[in-house]
Short mmCIF file of C-alpha atoms and ligand atoms in Angstrom, two decimals:
data_model
loop_
_atom_site.label_atom_id
_atom_site.label_comp_id
_atom_site.label_asym_id
_atom_site.label_seq_id
_atom_site.Cartn_x
_atom_site.Cartn_y
_atom_site.Cartn_z
CA MET N 122 122.65 67.61 122.40
CA ALA N 123 121.76 67.22 118.37
CA VAL N 124 119.54 63.81 118.45
CA GLN N 125 121.72 61.65 116.12
CA ASN N 126 121.34 60.97 112.54
CA SER N 127 120.83 56.89 113.49
CA VAL N 128 118.20 57.51 116.17
CA LEU N 129 116.10 60.63 114.18
CA THR N 130 115.97 57.83 111.40
CA GLU N 131 114.63 54.60 113.25
CA GLN N 132 112.07 57.47 115.31
CA GLY N 133 110.67 58.40 112.06
CA ALA N 134 110.53 54.87 111.00
CA ALA N 135 108.44 53.80 114.15
CA VAL N 136 106.60 57.28 113.55
CA GLN N 137 105.71 56.45 110.06
CA CYS N 138 104.35 52.99 110.33
CA GLY N 139 101.66 53.92 113.25
CA TYR N 140 101.03 56.86 110.89
CA LEU N 141 99.98 54.84 107.58
CA GLN N 142 97.48 53.51 110.31
CA GLU N 143 96.36 56.23 111.58
CA PHE N 144 96.35 57.45 107.76
CA GLU N 145 93.87 54.21 106.56
CA ALA N 146 91.05 54.91 109.74
CA ASP N 147 90.36 58.69 109.48
CA VAL N 148 90.22 57.90 105.51
CA LEU N 149 87.93 55.51 106.86
CA ALA N 150 86.20 57.62 108.44
CA GLY N 151 85.88 60.83 106.43
CA LEU N 152 84.27 58.70 103.85
CA THR N 153 82.03 57.12 105.42
CA ARG N 154 80.64 60.31 106.98
CA GLN N 155 77.21 63.13 105.80
CA GLN N 156 79.84 64.99 104.33
CA LYS N 157 82.53 62.93 102.92
CA THR N 158 85.54 64.82 104.70
CA LEU N 159 89.50 64.54 104.59
CA PRO N 160 91.77 65.73 107.04
CA CYS N 161 94.05 67.91 105.64
CA LYS N 162 96.96 66.43 107.32
CA TYR N 163 97.36 63.99 104.81
CA LEU N 164 97.65 66.74 101.78
CA TYR N 165 101.26 66.98 102.71
CA ASP N 166 102.78 64.17 102.08
CA GLU N 167 106.59 64.49 99.65
CA ALA N 168 104.72 65.90 96.49
CA GLY N 169 101.65 67.60 98.68
CA SER N 170 104.87 69.42 99.74
CA LYS N 171 106.80 69.69 96.88
CA LEU N 172 103.51 70.67 95.01
CA PHE N 173 102.71 73.28 97.96
CA GLU N 174 105.91 74.77 98.03
CA GLU N 175 104.75 75.63 94.08
CA ILE N 176 102.07 77.10 95.00
CA CYS N 177 103.91 78.85 97.23
CA GLU N 178 105.61 80.65 94.58
CA LEU N 179 102.49 81.78 92.04
CA GLU N 180 101.28 85.24 91.09
CA ASP N 181 97.81 84.15 93.07
CA TYR N 182 98.45 83.26 96.81
CA TYR N 183 99.97 86.47 98.01
CA LEU N 184 100.01 84.48 100.67
CA THR N 185 103.21 83.97 101.04
CA ARG N 186 105.56 86.34 99.72
CA THR N 187 102.96 89.17 101.32
CA GLU N 188 105.11 86.89 104.54
CA ALA N 189 108.89 87.36 103.30
CA ASN N 190 107.87 90.79 103.14
CA ILE N 191 106.23 91.30 106.97
CA PHE N 192 109.50 89.97 107.82
CA CYS N 193 111.86 91.30 105.66
CA GLU N 194 110.98 93.94 106.63
CA SER N 195 111.19 93.80 110.44
CA LEU N 196 113.05 90.51 111.18
CA PRO N 197 115.97 93.07 113.45
CA GLU N 198 112.23 93.96 116.04
CA MET N 199 110.82 91.19 115.75
CA ALA N 200 114.11 89.74 116.90
CA ASP N 201 115.30 91.69 119.53
CA LEU N 202 111.35 91.63 121.22
CA LEU N 203 112.42 87.65 121.10
CA GLY N 204 115.69 88.59 123.79
CA GLU N 205 118.16 86.81 123.96
CA SER N 206 119.74 82.70 124.14
CA VAL N 207 116.34 82.03 122.47
CA VAL N 208 115.30 78.26 121.95
CA LEU N 209 113.37 78.52 119.48
CA VAL N 210 110.57 75.77 118.65
CA GLU N 211 108.76 74.78 115.18
CA PRO N 212 106.22 72.79 115.07
CA GLY N 213 105.38 71.91 111.45
CA ALA N 214 108.91 73.29 109.81
CA GLY N 215 108.87 71.38 107.21
CA ASN N 216 111.93 73.05 105.13
CA CYS N 217 113.09 75.33 107.84
CA GLU N 218 113.90 77.39 106.01
CA LYS N 219 111.47 80.84 107.39
CA ALA N 220 113.54 79.96 110.79
CA GLU N 221 117.20 80.24 109.12
CA PRO N 222 117.09 84.74 109.42
CA LEU N 223 115.17 84.69 111.78
CA LEU N 224 118.49 82.82 113.96
CA ALA N 225 120.18 83.95 111.65
CA CYS N 226 118.98 87.59 113.39
CA MET N 227 118.28 86.53 117.32
CA GLU N 228 120.85 87.46 119.51
CA SER N 229 123.70 84.49 120.50
CA PRO N 230 119.87 81.68 119.80
CA GLN N 231 120.33 78.58 121.77
CA ALA N 232 119.36 76.50 120.23
CA TYR N 233 116.23 75.23 117.51
CA TYR N 234 113.87 72.51 117.70
CA PRO N 235 112.02 72.10 114.61
CA LEU N 236 109.33 69.99 114.64
CA ASP N 237 107.41 67.81 112.00
CA ILE N 238 106.47 64.17 109.78
CA SER N 239 109.20 64.11 107.69
CA PRO N 240 112.96 62.47 109.01
CA GLU N 241 114.42 63.38 105.80
CA ILE N 242 113.36 67.14 105.18
CA LEU N 243 113.84 67.75 109.42
CA LEU N 244 117.89 66.48 107.89
CA THR N 245 118.01 68.55 104.64
CA ALA N 246 117.40 71.24 106.92
CA GLN N 247 119.49 70.98 110.17
CA GLN N 248 123.07 69.65 107.87
CA ARG N 249 121.63 73.27 105.94
CA ILE N 250 121.24 75.79 109.75
CA GLN N 251 124.72 73.98 110.15
CA ALA N 252 126.21 74.72 107.91
CA ARG N 253 124.99 78.03 107.59
CA LEU N 254 124.86 78.64 111.58
CA PRO N 255 127.86 76.61 113.10
CA GLY N 256 127.39 76.63 116.61
CA LEU N 257 124.05 76.80 116.92
CA GLU N 258 122.20 73.56 118.31
CA VAL N 259 119.57 72.25 115.91
CA ALA N 260 117.98 69.49 117.26
CA PRO N 261 114.17 67.90 115.24
CA VAL N 262 111.87 65.92 116.35
CA ILE N 263 109.72 63.84 114.95
CA GLY N 264 105.87 64.15 115.43
CA ASP N 265 103.47 65.78 114.67
CA PHE N 266 102.87 68.45 116.24
CA THR N 267 98.50 68.14 117.20
CA ALA N 268 99.53 65.22 118.88
CA PRO N 269 100.65 65.76 122.55
CA GLU N 270 103.11 62.94 122.61
CA ALA N 271 105.45 65.14 119.80
CA TRP N 272 106.04 68.06 122.07
CA ALA N 273 106.22 65.81 124.96
CA ASP N 274 109.23 64.25 123.50
CA LEU N 275 111.21 68.17 123.20
CA PRO N 276 114.82 69.10 125.55
CA GLU N 277 113.63 70.80 128.81
CA THR N 278 115.51 73.35 128.39
CA THR N 279 115.55 76.88 131.24
CA HIS N 280 116.97 79.38 128.46
CA LYS N 281 113.67 81.71 126.77
CA ASN N 282 111.61 78.97 124.08
CA VAL N 283 109.80 80.64 121.68
CA ILE N 284 107.65 79.10 119.41
CA PHE N 285 107.49 79.70 115.66
CA PHE N 286 104.55 79.40 114.09
CA PRO N 287 105.09 81.12 110.49
CA GLY N 288 103.36 80.36 107.43
CA SER N 289 99.14 80.18 108.78
CA THR N 290 99.59 77.24 109.44
CA ILE N 291 97.01 77.80 112.46
CA GLY N 292 94.81 78.57 108.80
CA ASN N 293 94.02 74.38 108.58
CA PHE N 294 92.73 75.05 112.25
CA THR N 295 88.78 75.76 113.41
CA PRO N 296 88.78 78.06 115.65
CA GLU N 297 87.86 76.34 118.05
CA GLN N 298 90.75 73.52 117.09
CA ALA N 299 92.76 76.80 117.18
CA THR N 300 91.46 77.35 120.69
CA ALA N 301 93.11 74.04 122.02
CA LEU N 302 95.83 74.20 119.70
CA LEU N 303 97.52 77.20 121.40
CA ARG N 304 96.60 76.00 124.47
CA GLN N 305 98.61 73.05 123.46
CA PHE N 306 101.23 75.88 123.19
CA SER N 307 100.85 77.60 126.64
CA GLN N 308 100.90 75.04 128.37
CA PHE N 309 104.40 73.73 127.07
CA LEU N 310 105.41 77.02 127.48
CA LYS N 311 106.14 78.95 130.70
CA ALA N 312 105.53 82.75 132.20
CA GLY N 313 107.62 85.18 129.69
CA ASP N 314 107.90 82.54 126.85
CA GLY N 315 106.87 83.57 123.98
CA LEU N 316 104.82 83.16 120.40
CA LEU N 317 105.66 84.20 117.10
CA LEU N 318 102.13 83.52 115.30
CA GLY N 319 102.03 84.84 111.56
CA ALA N 320 98.20 84.12 110.68
CA ASP N 321 96.19 85.09 106.96
CA LEU N 322 93.78 88.38 107.10
CA VAL N 323 90.09 88.60 105.74
CA LYS N 324 89.81 89.77 102.70
CA ASP N 325 87.92 90.67 99.46
CA SER N 326 86.94 86.81 98.60
CA VAL N 327 87.98 87.78 94.75
CA VAL N 328 91.41 87.67 96.30
CA LEU N 329 90.71 84.70 98.60
CA GLU N 330 89.43 82.39 95.75
CA ARG N 331 92.32 83.30 93.38
CA ALA N 332 95.37 82.50 95.91
CA TYR N 333 92.80 78.52 96.01
CA HIS N 334 91.63 77.72 92.57
CA ASP N 335 95.17 79.04 91.13
CA SER N 336 94.94 80.80 86.65
CA GLU N 337 98.12 77.65 86.69
CA HIS N 338 95.81 75.44 88.40
CA VAL N 339 98.38 73.94 90.58
CA THR N 340 96.47 74.09 93.97
CA GLU N 341 93.61 71.65 91.69
CA LEU N 342 96.99 69.41 91.25
CA PHE N 343 98.35 69.01 95.13
CA ASN N 344 94.34 68.44 96.25
CA LYS N 345 93.80 66.85 93.93
CA ASN N 346 97.08 63.77 94.66
CA LEU N 347 94.78 63.61 98.35
CA LEU N 348 93.18 60.76 95.92
CA SER N 349 96.86 59.86 94.54
CA ARG N 350 98.21 58.91 97.32
CA ILE N 351 94.96 57.24 99.09
CA ASN N 352 95.75 55.31 95.75
CA CYS N 353 98.99 54.56 96.49
CA GLU N 354 99.09 53.81 100.01
CA LEU N 355 95.82 52.53 100.89
CA ASN N 356 94.65 50.32 97.52
CA GLY N 357 92.43 52.99 96.33
CA ASN N 358 91.25 53.49 92.75
CA PHE N 359 89.90 56.95 92.82
CA ASP N 360 89.72 58.62 88.96
CA THR N 361 91.77 61.66 89.61
CA SER N 362 90.72 62.80 85.70
CA ALA N 363 86.52 62.27 87.38
CA PHE N 364 87.05 64.79 90.07
CA ALA N 365 86.64 68.71 89.99
CA HIS N 366 89.07 71.04 92.25
CA ARG N 367 86.62 73.68 93.74
CA ALA N 368 87.63 76.40 96.58
CA PHE N 369 85.24 78.39 97.26
CA TYR N 370 85.77 81.78 100.26
CA HIS N 371 82.46 81.40 103.69
CA ALA N 372 82.36 84.83 104.17
CA HIS N 373 80.30 83.14 107.77
CA ARG N 374 82.95 80.73 109.05
CA GLN N 375 85.30 82.81 107.65
CA ARG N 376 87.27 80.69 105.92
CA VAL N 377 88.29 79.06 102.72
CA GLU N 378 87.47 75.54 101.83
CA MET N 379 88.17 73.15 99.43
CA HIS N 380 86.37 70.42 97.76
CA LEU N 381 87.21 67.89 95.65
CA VAL N 382 83.49 67.72 93.65
CA SER N 383 82.51 64.23 92.33
CA LEU N 384 81.57 65.62 88.65
CA LYS N 385 79.22 61.53 87.42
CA ASP N 386 77.31 58.76 90.87
CA GLN N 387 79.88 56.05 90.89
CA THR N 388 81.96 54.21 93.32
CA VAL N 389 85.37 54.18 94.13
CA ALA N 390 87.22 51.57 96.92
CA VAL N 391 89.44 52.59 99.34
CA ALA N 392 91.06 49.42 101.02
CA GLY N 393 88.93 47.55 100.12
CA ARG N 394 85.55 48.64 101.18
CA ASP N 395 82.96 51.16 98.94
CA PHE N 396 81.94 54.35 98.50
CA GLU N 397 79.38 55.25 96.85
CA PHE N 398 79.48 58.73 95.67
CA ARG N 399 76.78 61.33 93.79
CA GLU N 400 77.40 63.55 90.82
CA GLY N 401 77.89 66.85 92.59
CA GLU N 402 78.41 65.26 96.35
CA THR N 403 82.18 66.73 96.81
CA ILE N 404 85.00 65.13 99.54
CA HIS N 405 85.76 68.68 101.55
CA THR N 406 89.21 68.26 101.98
CA GLU N 407 90.99 71.45 103.30
CA ASN N 408 89.60 74.21 105.40
CA SER N 409 92.32 77.91 105.78
CA HIS N 410 90.70 80.51 108.34
CA LYS N 411 91.11 84.41 108.08
CA TYR N 412 90.89 86.54 111.22
CA THR N 413 90.88 89.94 111.26
CA LEU N 414 93.66 91.71 114.01
CA PRO N 415 91.17 92.01 116.44
CA GLY N 416 89.60 88.25 116.45
CA LEU N 417 93.66 87.19 116.80
CA LYS N 418 94.42 89.52 119.56
CA ALA N 419 91.30 87.80 120.71
CA LEU N 420 92.21 84.20 120.13
CA LEU N 421 95.69 84.70 121.96
CA GLN N 422 93.90 86.37 125.37
CA LYS N 423 91.67 83.21 125.74
CA THR N 424 94.48 80.59 125.46
CA GLY N 425 97.18 82.08 127.81
CA PHE N 426 98.97 85.23 126.05
CA SER N 427 99.43 88.92 126.13
CA PRO N 428 99.58 89.86 122.70
CA LYS N 429 102.25 92.41 122.59
CA HIS N 430 103.20 93.77 119.12
CA TYR N 431 102.19 92.74 115.97
CA TRP N 432 103.18 93.84 112.38
CA THR N 433 101.45 94.28 108.67
CA ASP N 434 101.55 94.80 105.14
CA ASN N 435 99.81 97.74 103.81
CA LYS N 436 97.11 96.07 102.07
CA GLN N 437 96.69 94.76 105.59
CA HIS N 438 96.68 91.44 103.71
CA TYR N 439 98.64 89.37 106.85
CA ALA N 440 99.80 89.54 110.30
CA ILE N 441 101.97 88.83 112.25
CA TYR N 442 101.69 88.40 115.94
CA TYR N 443 104.09 88.01 118.91
CA ALA N 444 102.90 87.64 122.02
CA GLU N 445 104.51 86.07 125.84
CA VAL N 446 102.87 83.82 127.86
CA LEU N 447 101.29 85.40 131.12
C1 AVJ B 37 99.34 75.80 104.75
C2 AVJ B 37 97.57 76.20 105.50
C3 AVJ B 37 98.68 77.71 105.07
O1 AVJ B 37 96.17 77.64 103.81
O2 AVJ B 37 97.22 79.18 102.43
C4 AVJ B 37 97.41 76.58 100.47
C5 AVJ B 37 97.07 75.49 102.29
N1 AVJ B 37 95.94 75.21 100.28
N2 AVJ B 37 96.75 76.06 98.90
C6 AVJ B 37 96.76 77.98 103.18
C7 AVJ B 37 96.53 75.52 101.22
C8 AVJ B 37 95.95 75.51 99.06
C9 AVJ B 37 97.45 76.64 102.74
N3 AVJ B 37 98.08 76.67 104.29
#
């Protein structure tokens, strides 16, 4: 049974009300820290998600098209490994555009459960997929996939489940967080269930840094949108022109870090509180962790999965891994 639209909207409204309180608490806590930090999940509001979609089209941002090419080449093989009558669960599904060709290629998929925080985007995607794949049950679940409650809202099933986690979303998590998240995935799954995971690989730092400091400055807008969002939703007064976008590869941590650099000494108010910035001080806004193939394999193994197969592009810029629960 698909979730009724009215239920979905109510569920969405309740989730979003709690979400605003959590946003405020997280922003105030993050700006109080020695290294000012804002959780990267807040970059993806409606405007941020649109900017991120623009990033995905950029020449400098190789990730999306490289992953798409790998999928395009190996979809039948992947669908074959997944098997028939599978329930596909996608945490952070967004517009569900990556799942659609996979579902179309799979042998009589049982259901598709996209899990995301935006009810509007999910509803549009649900209608689109149901029109293109009639007979497939598409039941969106509104929630934050890093929260255990969201997983409890998923319908129970006796069929084989496969968690679909493409887009290198795993890169947003530190190794410790990624370990916890994949353990959460494997605990939700049962023996024989699967995980199809996309991850960006370690490579030349020039290529990496260009992807996050693009020549068309879309990533800069994406990063600064977080400040505009705080201004709007939390009554802030950030002057976005008094901050600069910075992105660099930290080889030891195997990640690209995104920051906003204060261009002068300044005081900014958020939700009735004042925060001091020194010139050159930064707010750390996002991490994008990069993996090696052995690193990915080890991560899967220590979180309850048995790695079965991986696919890469010829430059080994990006990998898609398929693993099953032991
Ligand atoms: C959505 C986490 C995959 O890390 O490449 C892109 C986010 N931030 N450009 C990434 C992002 C700036 C993206 N992920």
